Short mmCIF file of C-alpha atoms and ligand atoms in Angstrom, two decimals:
data_model
loop_
_atom_site.label_atom_id
_atom_site.label_comp_id
_atom_site.label_asym_id
_atom_site.label_seq_id
_atom_site.Cartn_x
_atom_site.Cartn_y
_atom_site.Cartn_z
CA MET A 1 110.99 101.92 153.26
CA ARG A 2 112.52 101.78 149.82
CA LYS A 3 110.03 102.85 147.14
CA PRO A 4 110.08 102.13 143.38
CA ILE A 5 111.05 105.75 142.67
CA ASP A 6 114.36 105.15 144.52
CA ASP A 7 115.37 102.69 141.78
CA PHE A 8 115.28 105.38 139.07
CA PRO A 9 118.44 107.53 139.07
CA ILE A 10 116.96 110.24 136.84
CA LEU A 11 114.17 110.81 139.39
CA ALA A 12 116.50 111.34 142.37
CA PRO A 13 116.46 114.80 144.02
CA GLN A 14 118.91 117.21 142.37
CA ALA A 15 121.38 119.58 144.03
CA ASP A 16 118.64 122.22 144.48
CA GLY A 17 116.48 119.67 146.31
CA ARG A 18 113.94 119.52 143.49
CA ARG A 19 113.22 116.39 141.53
CA LEU A 20 111.70 115.62 138.19
CA ILE A 21 107.97 114.96 138.24
CA TYR A 22 107.81 112.83 135.19
CA LEU A 23 104.30 112.37 133.86
CA ASP A 24 105.07 111.61 130.21
CA ASN A 25 105.28 107.86 130.63
CA GLY A 26 102.99 107.22 127.68
CA ALA A 27 105.77 108.63 125.47
CA THR A 28 108.58 106.76 127.18
CA THR A 29 109.38 105.56 130.69
CA GLN A 30 112.45 106.14 132.81
CA LYS A 31 114.84 103.25 133.46
CA PRO A 32 115.60 101.64 136.84
CA ALA A 33 119.15 100.92 137.94
CA GLN A 34 118.42 97.20 137.54
CA VAL A 35 117.91 97.71 133.78
CA LEU A 36 120.87 100.07 133.36
CA ASP A 37 123.09 97.57 135.22
CA ALA A 38 121.92 94.62 133.12
CA VAL A 39 122.69 96.48 129.87
CA GLU A 40 126.11 97.54 131.13
CA ARG A 41 126.90 94.02 132.34
CA TYR A 42 126.05 92.63 128.92
CA TYR A 43 128.28 95.10 127.08
CA ARG A 44 131.08 94.73 129.62
CA SER A 45 131.25 90.95 129.59
CA GLU A 46 129.08 89.22 126.99
CA ASN A 47 129.03 91.32 123.85
CA ALA A 48 129.49 89.55 120.50
CA ASN A 49 127.28 89.03 117.46
CA PRO A 50 124.62 86.40 118.30
CA HIS A 51 124.06 83.39 116.00
CA ARG A 52 127.33 84.14 114.17
CA GLY A 53 130.45 82.94 116.01
CA VAL A 54 131.23 79.50 117.44
CA TYR A 55 133.63 80.82 120.08
CA GLN A 56 132.50 81.02 123.69
CA LEU A 57 131.83 84.75 123.83
CA ALA A 58 129.54 84.51 120.80
CA MET A 59 127.70 81.67 122.55
CA LEU A 60 127.19 83.92 125.57
CA ALA A 61 125.75 86.64 123.34
CA THR A 62 123.49 84.10 121.61
CA ASP A 63 122.28 82.87 125.00
CA ALA A 64 121.63 86.44 126.16
CA HIS A 65 119.57 87.05 122.99
CA GLU A 66 117.56 83.83 123.19
CA ASN A 67 117.10 83.99 126.97
CA ALA A 68 115.74 87.51 126.59
CA ARG A 69 113.34 86.18 123.93
CA HIS A 70 112.17 83.56 126.41
CA THR A 71 111.54 86.17 129.12
CA VAL A 72 109.56 88.44 126.77
CA ALA A 73 107.61 85.52 125.29
CA GLN A 74 106.68 84.21 128.75
CA PHE A 75 105.68 87.71 129.81
CA LEU A 76 103.19 87.82 126.92
CA GLY A 77 102.08 84.21 127.44
CA ALA A 78 103.57 83.05 124.13
CA PRO A 79 106.03 80.33 123.12
CA ASP A 80 109.50 81.56 122.11
CA GLU A 81 109.04 80.66 118.44
CA GLU A 82 106.12 83.10 118.15
CA LEU A 83 108.09 86.06 119.51
CA ILE A 84 109.98 88.26 117.05
CA PHE A 85 112.29 91.00 118.25
CA THR A 86 111.78 94.35 116.51
CA GLN A 87 113.00 97.88 117.14
CA ASN A 88 109.68 99.04 118.56
CA THR A 89 105.91 98.81 118.17
CA SER A 90 106.04 100.76 114.91
CA GLU A 91 108.36 98.26 113.27
CA ALA A 92 106.28 95.35 114.58
CA LEU A 93 103.10 96.83 113.10
CA ASN A 94 104.82 97.66 109.81
CA LEU A 95 106.00 94.05 109.67
CA VAL A 96 102.41 92.79 109.92
CA ALA A 97 101.09 95.33 107.42
CA TYR A 98 103.82 94.77 104.85
CA SER A 99 104.20 91.04 105.20
CA TYR A 100 100.71 89.77 106.08
CA GLY A 101 98.71 92.64 104.58
CA ARG A 102 100.50 92.82 101.24
CA ALA A 103 100.46 89.04 100.81
CA PHE A 104 96.84 88.39 101.70
CA LEU A 105 94.72 91.49 101.11
CA LYS A 106 92.89 91.96 97.79
CA PRO A 107 90.43 94.46 96.28
CA GLY A 108 87.12 94.45 98.17
CA ASP A 109 88.71 93.35 101.44
CA GLU A 110 88.32 95.63 104.43
CA VAL A 111 90.87 96.65 107.05
CA LEU A 112 89.03 97.89 110.13
CA LEU A 113 90.89 100.23 112.49
CA TYR A 114 89.91 102.11 115.61
CA VAL A 115 89.85 105.85 114.93
CA ALA A 116 91.92 106.23 118.13
CA GLU A 117 94.86 104.33 116.60
CA HIS A 118 98.35 105.74 116.92
CA HIS A 119 99.71 106.63 113.47
CA SER A 120 101.93 103.53 113.75
CA ASN A 121 98.87 101.30 113.43
CA LEU A 122 97.25 103.45 110.79
CA VAL A 123 99.68 104.83 108.22
CA PRO A 124 101.14 101.38 107.34
CA TRP A 125 97.59 100.17 106.67
CA GLN A 126 96.88 103.19 104.48
CA TRP A 127 99.91 102.29 102.36
CA VAL A 128 99.02 98.63 102.19
CA ALA A 129 95.36 99.34 101.41
CA LYS A 130 96.50 101.55 98.52
CA THR A 131 98.75 98.90 97.01
CA THR A 132 96.34 95.98 97.48
CA GLY A 133 93.04 97.72 96.65
CA ALA A 134 91.64 96.96 100.10
CA THR A 135 89.41 99.52 101.84
CA LEU A 136 90.13 101.17 105.20
CA LYS A 137 87.21 101.52 107.58
CA TYR A 138 87.02 102.89 111.11
CA LEU A 139 85.45 102.09 114.44
CA TYR A 140 84.34 105.08 116.54
CA PRO A 141 83.96 105.43 120.31
CA ASP A 142 80.73 106.44 122.04
CA GLU A 143 80.44 109.73 123.93
CA ASN A 144 82.30 108.21 126.90
CA GLY A 145 85.21 107.15 124.72
CA ARG A 146 84.20 103.46 124.78
CA LEU A 147 84.12 101.05 121.87
CA THR A 148 80.68 99.42 122.10
CA PRO A 149 79.54 95.92 120.96
CA GLU A 150 76.94 97.65 118.74
CA GLU A 151 79.70 99.53 116.90
CA LEU A 152 81.60 96.27 116.42
CA ASP A 153 78.46 94.57 115.07
CA ARG A 154 77.91 97.45 112.64
CA LYS A 155 81.45 97.47 111.27
CA ILE A 156 82.74 93.87 111.28
CA THR A 157 81.39 92.27 108.09
CA PRO A 158 82.24 89.23 105.95
CA ASN A 159 84.57 91.57 104.00
CA THR A 160 86.63 92.39 107.11
CA LYS A 161 90.02 90.72 106.87
CA ILE A 162 92.03 92.62 109.46
CA VAL A 163 90.97 94.41 112.64
CA GLY A 164 93.68 96.66 114.09
CA VAL A 165 93.15 98.13 117.55
CA ALA A 166 95.21 99.61 120.34
CA HIS A 167 94.67 97.58 123.52
CA VAL A 168 94.75 100.92 125.37
CA SER A 169 94.51 104.18 123.43
CA ASN A 170 97.45 106.50 124.07
CA VAL A 171 94.99 109.41 124.22
CA LEU A 172 91.79 108.05 125.74
CA GLY A 173 93.63 105.67 128.08
CA LEU A 174 90.74 103.23 127.89
CA GLU A 175 91.01 99.50 127.37
CA VAL A 176 89.15 98.19 124.32
CA PRO A 177 86.95 95.07 124.64
CA VAL A 178 89.46 92.65 123.11
CA ALA A 179 87.40 89.49 123.68
CA GLU A 180 84.38 91.03 121.94
CA ILE A 181 86.53 92.16 119.01
CA VAL A 182 88.33 88.81 118.64
CA ARG A 183 85.11 86.78 118.78
CA ARG A 184 83.47 88.84 116.06
CA ALA A 185 86.60 89.10 113.89
CA HIS A 186 87.32 85.37 114.01
CA ALA A 187 83.69 84.59 113.21
CA VAL A 188 84.20 86.26 109.79
CA GLY A 189 87.72 84.88 109.31
CA ALA A 190 89.54 88.16 110.06
CA VAL A 191 92.79 88.44 112.01
CA VAL A 192 93.20 90.79 114.97
CA VAL A 193 96.29 92.98 115.34
CA LEU A 194 96.58 94.28 118.90
CA ASP A 195 98.80 97.29 119.56
CA CYS A 196 99.97 96.76 123.14
CA ALA A 197 102.34 99.75 123.25
CA GLN A 198 100.33 101.40 126.03
CA SER A 199 98.96 98.33 127.80
CA VAL A 200 102.00 96.18 128.61
CA ALA A 201 103.34 98.50 131.31
CA HIS A 202 100.00 98.78 133.10
CA MET A 203 98.36 95.36 133.16
CA PRO A 204 99.04 91.71 132.41
CA VAL A 205 98.76 90.90 128.70
CA ASP A 206 98.31 87.24 127.79
CA VAL A 207 98.15 86.94 124.03
CA LYS A 208 96.97 83.33 124.14
CA ALA A 209 94.15 84.05 126.57
CA LEU A 210 93.16 87.05 124.43
CA ASP A 211 93.48 84.87 121.30
CA VAL A 212 94.72 87.79 119.19
CA ASP A 213 96.64 86.92 116.02
CA PHE A 214 99.35 89.54 116.36
CA ALA A 215 100.44 91.77 119.24
CA ALA A 216 103.06 94.52 119.21
CA MET A 217 104.96 96.24 122.01
CA SER A 218 107.89 98.61 122.65
CA GLY A 219 110.48 98.04 125.36
CA HIS A 220 110.99 101.73 126.11
CA LYS A 221 107.41 102.14 127.35
CA ILE A 222 108.01 99.48 130.01
CA TYR A 223 111.25 100.69 131.64
CA ALA A 224 113.58 99.14 129.03
CA PRO A 225 115.97 100.94 126.65
CA MET A 226 114.81 102.48 123.38
CA GLY A 227 115.39 100.53 120.18
CA VAL A 228 113.93 97.18 121.20
CA GLY A 229 110.39 95.89 120.86
CA ALA A 230 108.53 92.72 120.04
CA LEU A 231 105.90 91.24 117.81
CA TYR A 232 103.87 88.21 118.81
CA GLY A 233 102.32 86.29 115.91
CA LYS A 234 100.53 82.96 115.69
CA LYS A 235 102.95 80.44 114.25
CA GLU A 236 100.62 79.25 111.49
CA LEU A 237 100.31 82.85 110.26
CA LEU A 238 104.02 83.68 110.61
CA GLU A 239 104.92 80.57 108.64
CA LYS A 240 102.83 81.50 105.63
CA MET A 241 103.93 85.14 105.64
CA PRO A 242 106.86 86.30 103.46
CA PRO A 243 109.83 87.91 105.27
CA PHE A 244 109.59 91.64 105.88
CA LEU A 245 113.27 92.67 105.69
CA ALA A 246 116.06 90.70 104.06
CA GLY A 247 119.65 90.34 105.24
CA GLY A 248 121.90 88.31 107.47
CA ASP A 249 120.45 85.72 109.86
CA MET A 250 116.98 85.42 108.28
CA ILE A 251 118.06 82.90 105.67
CA ALA A 252 118.50 79.12 105.50
CA ALA A 253 120.53 79.18 102.24
CA VAL A 254 121.31 81.82 99.63
CA HIS A 255 122.16 81.04 96.00
CA GLU A 256 122.84 83.48 93.21
CA GLN A 257 119.22 83.50 92.05
CA ARG A 258 117.21 82.29 95.01
CA THR A 259 117.05 82.13 98.80
CA THR A 260 115.39 79.89 101.32
CA TYR A 261 114.46 81.32 104.67
CA ALA A 262 115.13 80.49 108.29
CA GLU A 263 112.38 79.11 110.50
CA VAL A 264 110.20 81.50 112.48
CA PRO A 265 110.90 83.65 114.41
CA TRP A 266 114.37 84.16 112.84
CA LYS A 267 112.86 84.55 109.35
CA PHE A 268 111.73 87.98 110.53
CA GLU A 269 114.94 89.06 112.24
CA ALA A 270 117.25 90.37 109.51
CA GLY A 271 120.60 91.82 110.52
CA THR A 272 122.44 92.22 113.82
CA ARG A 273 120.11 92.41 116.78
CA ASN A 274 119.98 94.93 119.62
CA VAL A 275 121.04 92.36 122.20
CA GLY A 276 121.91 94.97 124.83
CA GLY A 277 118.39 96.34 124.49
CA GLU A 278 116.88 92.86 124.64
CA VAL A 279 118.79 92.11 127.84
CA GLY A 280 117.52 95.43 129.21
CA LEU A 281 113.96 94.50 128.25
CA ALA A 282 114.24 91.15 130.02
CA ALA A 283 115.58 92.95 133.12
CA ALA A 284 112.72 95.46 132.95
CA ILE A 285 110.17 92.66 132.77
CA GLU A 286 111.77 90.95 135.77
CA TYR A 287 111.65 94.26 137.62
CA VAL A 288 107.91 94.64 136.90
CA GLN A 289 107.25 91.02 137.85
CA GLN A 290 109.08 91.44 141.15
CA LEU A 291 106.89 94.38 142.09
CA GLY A 292 103.83 92.45 140.92
CA TRP A 293 100.78 93.50 138.94
CA ASP A 294 98.54 93.80 142.00
CA THR A 295 100.80 96.43 143.54
CA ILE A 296 101.42 98.27 140.27
CA MET A 297 97.78 98.37 139.20
CA ARG A 298 96.49 99.36 142.64
CA GLN A 299 99.01 102.19 142.85
CA GLU A 300 98.37 103.48 139.32
CA GLU A 301 94.60 103.31 139.69
CA ALA A 302 94.83 105.34 142.91
CA LEU A 303 96.92 108.00 141.12
CA ILE A 304 94.48 108.17 138.22
CA ALA A 305 91.51 108.47 140.58
CA GLN A 306 93.33 111.21 142.52
CA ALA A 307 94.13 113.11 139.31
CA LEU A 308 90.60 112.76 137.90
CA ASP A 309 89.07 113.89 141.21
CA GLY A 310 91.35 116.90 141.31
CA MET A 311 90.65 117.80 137.68
CA ALA A 312 86.90 117.52 138.28
CA LYS A 313 87.28 120.36 140.81
CA LEU A 314 88.80 122.64 138.16
CA PRO A 315 85.79 123.72 136.06
CA TYR A 316 87.95 124.79 133.11
CA VAL A 317 89.57 121.35 132.66
CA ARG A 318 87.97 119.07 130.07
CA VAL A 319 88.99 115.40 130.28
CA TYR A 320 88.65 113.19 127.18
CA GLY A 321 87.08 109.76 127.58
CA ALA A 322 85.10 108.52 130.58
CA ALA A 323 85.79 110.58 133.70
CA SER A 324 86.06 107.52 135.98
CA ALA A 325 89.22 105.54 136.73
CA ALA A 326 87.55 102.22 135.78
CA GLY A 327 89.08 100.66 132.67
CA ARG A 328 91.53 103.55 132.38
CA HIS A 329 95.20 102.68 132.25
CA GLY A 330 98.08 105.05 132.61
CA VAL A 331 96.78 108.03 130.66
CA ILE A 332 94.58 111.11 131.17
CA SER A 333 94.19 113.51 128.25
CA PHE A 334 92.64 116.89 128.80
CA ASN A 335 92.48 120.52 127.76
CA ILE A 336 92.25 123.75 129.70
CA GLU A 337 89.67 126.18 128.38
CA ASP A 338 91.20 128.90 126.19
CA VAL A 339 94.80 127.78 126.78
CA HIS A 340 96.91 126.05 124.16
CA PRO A 341 98.30 122.67 125.35
CA HIS A 342 101.86 123.86 124.63
CA ASP A 343 101.35 126.75 127.06
CA VAL A 344 100.03 124.35 129.70
CA ALA A 345 103.04 122.07 129.30
CA THR A 346 105.48 124.99 129.40
CA ILE A 347 103.94 126.44 132.55
CA LEU A 348 104.05 123.03 134.27
CA ASP A 349 107.65 122.58 133.17
CA ASN A 350 108.58 125.61 135.30
CA ASP A 351 107.68 123.42 138.29
CA ASN A 352 109.63 120.45 136.88
CA VAL A 353 106.40 118.70 135.90
CA CYS A 354 106.72 116.96 132.52
CA ILE A 355 103.52 116.32 130.56
CA ARG A 356 102.96 115.83 126.86
CA ALA A 357 101.16 118.35 124.66
CA GLY A 358 100.26 117.89 121.01
CA HIS A 359 98.33 115.53 118.76
CA HIS A 360 99.94 112.42 120.31
CA CYS A 361 100.41 110.81 116.86
CA ALA A 362 96.66 110.26 116.79
CA GLN A 363 95.43 112.98 114.44
CA PRO A 364 92.32 111.13 113.18
CA LEU A 365 91.18 110.90 116.82
CA MET A 366 91.91 114.62 117.31
CA GLU A 367 89.76 115.34 114.24
CA TYR A 368 87.02 113.10 115.60
CA LEU A 369 87.11 114.90 118.95
CA GLY A 370 87.10 118.25 117.16
CA ILE A 371 90.40 119.43 118.66
CA GLY A 372 93.83 120.07 117.20
CA SER A 373 95.75 118.91 120.22
CA CYS A 374 95.52 118.23 123.93
CA CYS A 375 97.57 117.73 127.09
CA ARG A 376 98.34 114.28 128.43
CA ALA A 377 99.48 113.24 131.88
CA SER A 378 100.58 109.62 131.94
CA PHE A 379 101.65 107.58 134.92
CA ALA A 380 104.11 104.85 135.80
CA LEU A 381 104.88 102.61 138.74
CA TYR A 382 107.26 105.19 140.25
CA ASN A 383 104.78 108.07 140.36
CA THR A 384 103.49 109.21 143.73
CA ALA A 385 100.56 111.08 145.24
CA GLU A 386 102.91 114.09 145.55
CA ASP A 387 103.46 113.98 141.78
CA VAL A 388 99.72 114.21 141.21
CA GLU A 389 99.45 117.05 143.73
CA ALA A 390 102.17 118.94 141.84
CA LEU A 391 100.30 118.37 138.57
CA LEU A 392 97.03 119.65 140.04
CA ARG A 393 98.73 122.63 141.66
CA GLY A 394 100.26 123.52 138.31
CA LEU A 395 96.95 123.12 136.46
CA GLY A 396 95.30 125.35 139.06
CA ARG A 397 97.76 128.14 138.18
CA VAL A 398 97.74 127.91 134.38
CA ARG A 399 94.87 130.27 133.61
CA GLU A 400 96.16 132.83 136.10
CA VAL A 401 99.63 132.76 134.50
CA MET A 402 97.97 133.25 131.11
CA GLY A 403 96.11 136.29 132.45
CA LEU A 404 92.70 134.62 132.13
CA GLY A 405 91.73 134.68 135.81
CA SER A 406 91.22 131.47 137.75
C1 PLP B 1 99.34 103.12 121.16
C2 PLP B 1 100.70 103.32 120.56
N1 PLP B 1 101.04 102.60 119.48
C3 PLP B 1 102.25 102.72 118.92
C4 PLP B 1 103.17 103.58 119.41
C5 PLP B 1 104.50 103.68 118.74
O1 PLP B 1 105.49 103.24 119.59
P1 PLP B 1 107.03 103.34 119.13
O2 PLP B 1 107.27 104.79 118.86
O3 PLP B 1 107.78 102.83 120.30
O4 PLP B 1 107.16 102.51 117.91
C6 PLP B 1 102.86 104.37 120.51
C7 PLP B 1 103.83 105.36 121.02
O5 PLP B 1 103.49 106.31 121.67
C8 PLP B 1 101.60 104.22 121.11
O6 PLP B 1 101.25 104.94 122.18
#
């Protein structure tokens, strides 16, 4: 029977019979032939600059761009007009910080972030807090890596204006309680910015059901090309926000001394778009939808449970966050006693097993956990039980290779 892994050319067995065991999906995912073909088809037969020409080819490109918007918007449960194409999650989050944050924050206001935030949802807020006089505050997890209602009650105050959280932390791999956060934030008039970079590839995300005010994602973490991402924003907020970047296509009319802007979402899309990437993102979403969330989630949960069980048998492996598979999506971060994460990753690489080692762009969380760095194995819909076995076999050898005994 054909398996998902067969759709991914980079994961096919090589001449020596070995294949890549790719467990760095939290950083970026591999691309199925369906996505590669869609991008190639677009550039072979439909490429022109969207929203510019009136000739037929330009119309095809415009349709490709807007149809892709529709697919991404539907995927997130949003109307098309609330879906802005960006380069990636980072640009989407910078857009919110620069446009919404700079326009509406003032001294005394508080921006509340989860200490587990990726730098992309943290550094922009540091900059904006500095220029507006707002204060940055942090939410902290409990000893199991969970964000508790008590912590939310302690930190969300009438001064809170923005709550920024990753739906799933790229280190802890745990889903945050979005409903609890949104209810408390909205009760004090704050907006919620949800970083969905790590969640969209692992579970359904419905921004309307979640009632978040903004949500950001990257295409490359869900089997699409690099260089395309999206920001969802509630229309009433997007309309009162100033543009983020200026240039072609985001204007209604330009005069020597003043400019009026296009309607949303185009007001936030300055310059020529990455239509090939957008087409690839739409194809990736269709690919995921064809497999279905039930299948994907069941498979990934089984892999995570298998990996956690195996790690629990290795006494020198320390896993960060709760050691159960429940509420964990895609990611397991860990360290091996007395071995630097870079050594672990290099030793595994000898067996063609790719994992990430480092601070994972989440240095405040590393500080909070009292570590400089860690290893991370992260899973995707094409990973198999054999991949996890290879990971565990490799981890079982690391200390021996380092001369530390087993
Ligand atoms: C939780 C989270 N947020 C944001 C990002 C940034 O994504 P990008 O580099 O695609 O902008 C990442 C990337 O790893 C992430 O894991």
